[in-house]
Amino acid sequence: MHRLYSLFPQGRPGLGLIALRVCVAAGLGALAPAASLSGSVALQCVLVILMAGLAGGFLTGLLSLGALALAVVQAITPGTFARFEPALPLALAALALALLGPGAYSIDAWLFGRRVLRIPRRR
């Protein structure tokens, strides 16, 4: 199985990726009132799943692409769900997160991180 990301940075870059994941999750949280006004329970469930997964760093690449898609839909859909101003920063942050990866302090790093194989010597 191929890894989702080549590196899982630790230290300050890893903390920066935590901050980016939390910012994207909070941006999705800003969409929640508009989703509740639209009356779509499915959209609310998608938002909760995306927010929880991104905050914890679970399947970060896929979920950040989902956040990017929701931000684009928010920007182009007419009605109460449409607001272009908050959608652009959210879309850019989600795109950056999809390209950078989750970092070392995430569930992805725990599941798909580096493994050390120790091969015993022959006797």
Coordinates of C-alpha atoms in Angstrom, one line a residue:
M1 CA 0.0 0.0 0.0
H2 CA 1.3 3.4 -0.9
R3 CA 1.5 6.1 1.7
L4 CA -0.7 9.1 1.4
Y5 CA 2.2 11.5 2.1
S6 CA 6.0 11.2 1.8
L7 CA 6.8 13.0 5.0
F8 CA 5.2 13.7 8.4
P9 CA 7.0 16.8 9.7
Q10 CA 7.6 17.1 13.4
G11 CA 8.4 20.1 15.6
R12 CA 7.4 23.6 14.5
P13 CA 6.2 22.5 11.0
G14 CA 4.1 19.8 12.5
L15 CA 2.6 22.3 14.9
G16 CA 1.9 24.6 12.0
L17 CA 0.1 21.9 10.2
I18 CA -2.1 21.3 13.4
A19 CA -2.9 25.0 13.3
L20 CA -3.8 24.8 9.6
R21 CA -6.0 21.7 10.1
V22 CA -7.8 23.4 13.0
C23 CA -8.3 26.6 10.9
V24 CA -9.9 24.7 8.1
A25 CA -12.1 22.8 10.5
A26 CA -13.1 26.1 12.1
G27 CA -13.8 27.5 8.7
L28 CA -16.1 24.6 8.0
G29 CA -17.8 25.4 11.4
A30 CA -18.6 28.8 10.1
L31 CA -20.6 27.1 7.4
A32 CA -22.8 25.3 9.9
P33 CA -25.3 28.1 10.5
A34 CA -25.9 28.4 6.8
A35 CA -26.3 24.6 6.6
S36 CA -28.8 24.6 9.4
L37 CA -30.8 27.4 7.7
S38 CA -30.9 25.4 4.5
G39 CA -32.5 22.6 6.5
S40 CA -30.3 19.9 5.1
V41 CA -29.5 17.3 7.7
A42 CA -27.1 15.5 5.3
L43 CA -25.1 18.7 4.8
Q44 CA -24.9 19.1 8.6
C45 CA -23.6 15.5 9.0
V46 CA -21.0 16.0 6.2
L47 CA -19.8 19.2 8.0
V48 CA -19.5 17.4 11.3
I49 CA -17.6 14.5 9.8
L50 CA -15.2 16.8 7.9
M51 CA -14.6 19.0 10.9
A52 CA -13.9 16.1 13.2
G53 CA -11.7 14.3 10.7
L54 CA -9.6 17.4 9.8
A55 CA -9.2 18.4 13.5
G56 CA -7.8 15.0 14.3
G57 CA -5.9 14.5 11.1
F58 CA -7.7 11.5 9.8
L59 CA -7.6 11.0 6.0
T60 CA -6.5 14.6 5.7
G61 CA -6.0 14.7 2.0
L62 CA -9.4 13.4 1.1
L63 CA -11.2 15.4 3.8
S64 CA -9.5 18.6 2.8
L65 CA -10.5 18.1 -0.8
G66 CA -14.1 17.7 0.5
A67 CA -13.7 21.0 2.4
L68 CA -12.4 22.6 -0.8
A69 CA -15.4 21.3 -2.7
L70 CA -17.8 22.6 0.0
A71 CA -16.1 26.0 -0.1
V72 CA -16.5 26.2 -3.9
V73 CA -20.1 25.1 -3.7
Q74 CA -20.7 27.8 -1.1
A75 CA -19.2 30.4 -3.3
I76 CA -21.1 29.6 -6.5
T77 CA -24.5 28.4 -5.1
P78 CA -27.2 31.1 -5.0
G79 CA -29.3 31.5 -1.8
T80 CA -28.5 31.6 1.9
F81 CA -25.6 29.2 1.5
A82 CA -23.8 31.5 -0.9
R83 CA -21.1 33.8 0.4
F84 CA -18.0 34.3 -1.6
E85 CA -15.9 36.3 0.9
P86 CA -15.4 33.5 3.5
A87 CA -15.3 30.8 0.9
L88 CA -12.0 32.0 -0.8
P89 CA -9.7 31.8 2.3
L90 CA -11.3 28.5 3.3
A91 CA -10.8 27.1 -0.2
L92 CA -7.1 28.2 -0.3
A93 CA -6.4 26.8 3.2
A94 CA -8.1 23.5 2.3
L95 CA -6.0 23.3 -0.9
A96 CA -2.8 24.0 1.0
L97 CA -3.7 21.3 3.5
A98 CA -4.4 18.8 0.8
L99 CA -1.0 19.5 -0.8
L100 CA 1.0 19.6 2.5
G101 CA -0.4 16.7 4.4
P102 CA -1.4 16.2 8.0
G103 CA 2.0 16.4 9.8
A104 CA 3.4 14.1 12.5
Y105 CA 0.8 14.9 15.1
S106 CA -2.1 13.3 13.4
I107 CA -4.0 10.1 13.1
D108 CA -2.7 9.7 9.6
A109 CA 0.9 9.7 10.8
W110 CA 0.0 7.1 13.4
L111 CA -1.8 4.9 10.8
F112 CA 0.4 5.4 7.7
G113 CA 3.6 6.8 9.2
R114 CA 7.1 5.4 8.9
R115 CA 7.8 1.9 10.0
V116 CA 11.1 0.4 11.0
L117 CA 11.6 -3.1 9.8
R118 CA 14.2 -5.1 11.8
I119 CA 15.5 -8.2 10.0
P120 CA 17.1 -10.6 12.3
R121 CA 20.6 -11.8 11.3
R122 CA 21.0 -15.4 10.2
R123 CA 22.8 -17.7 12.7

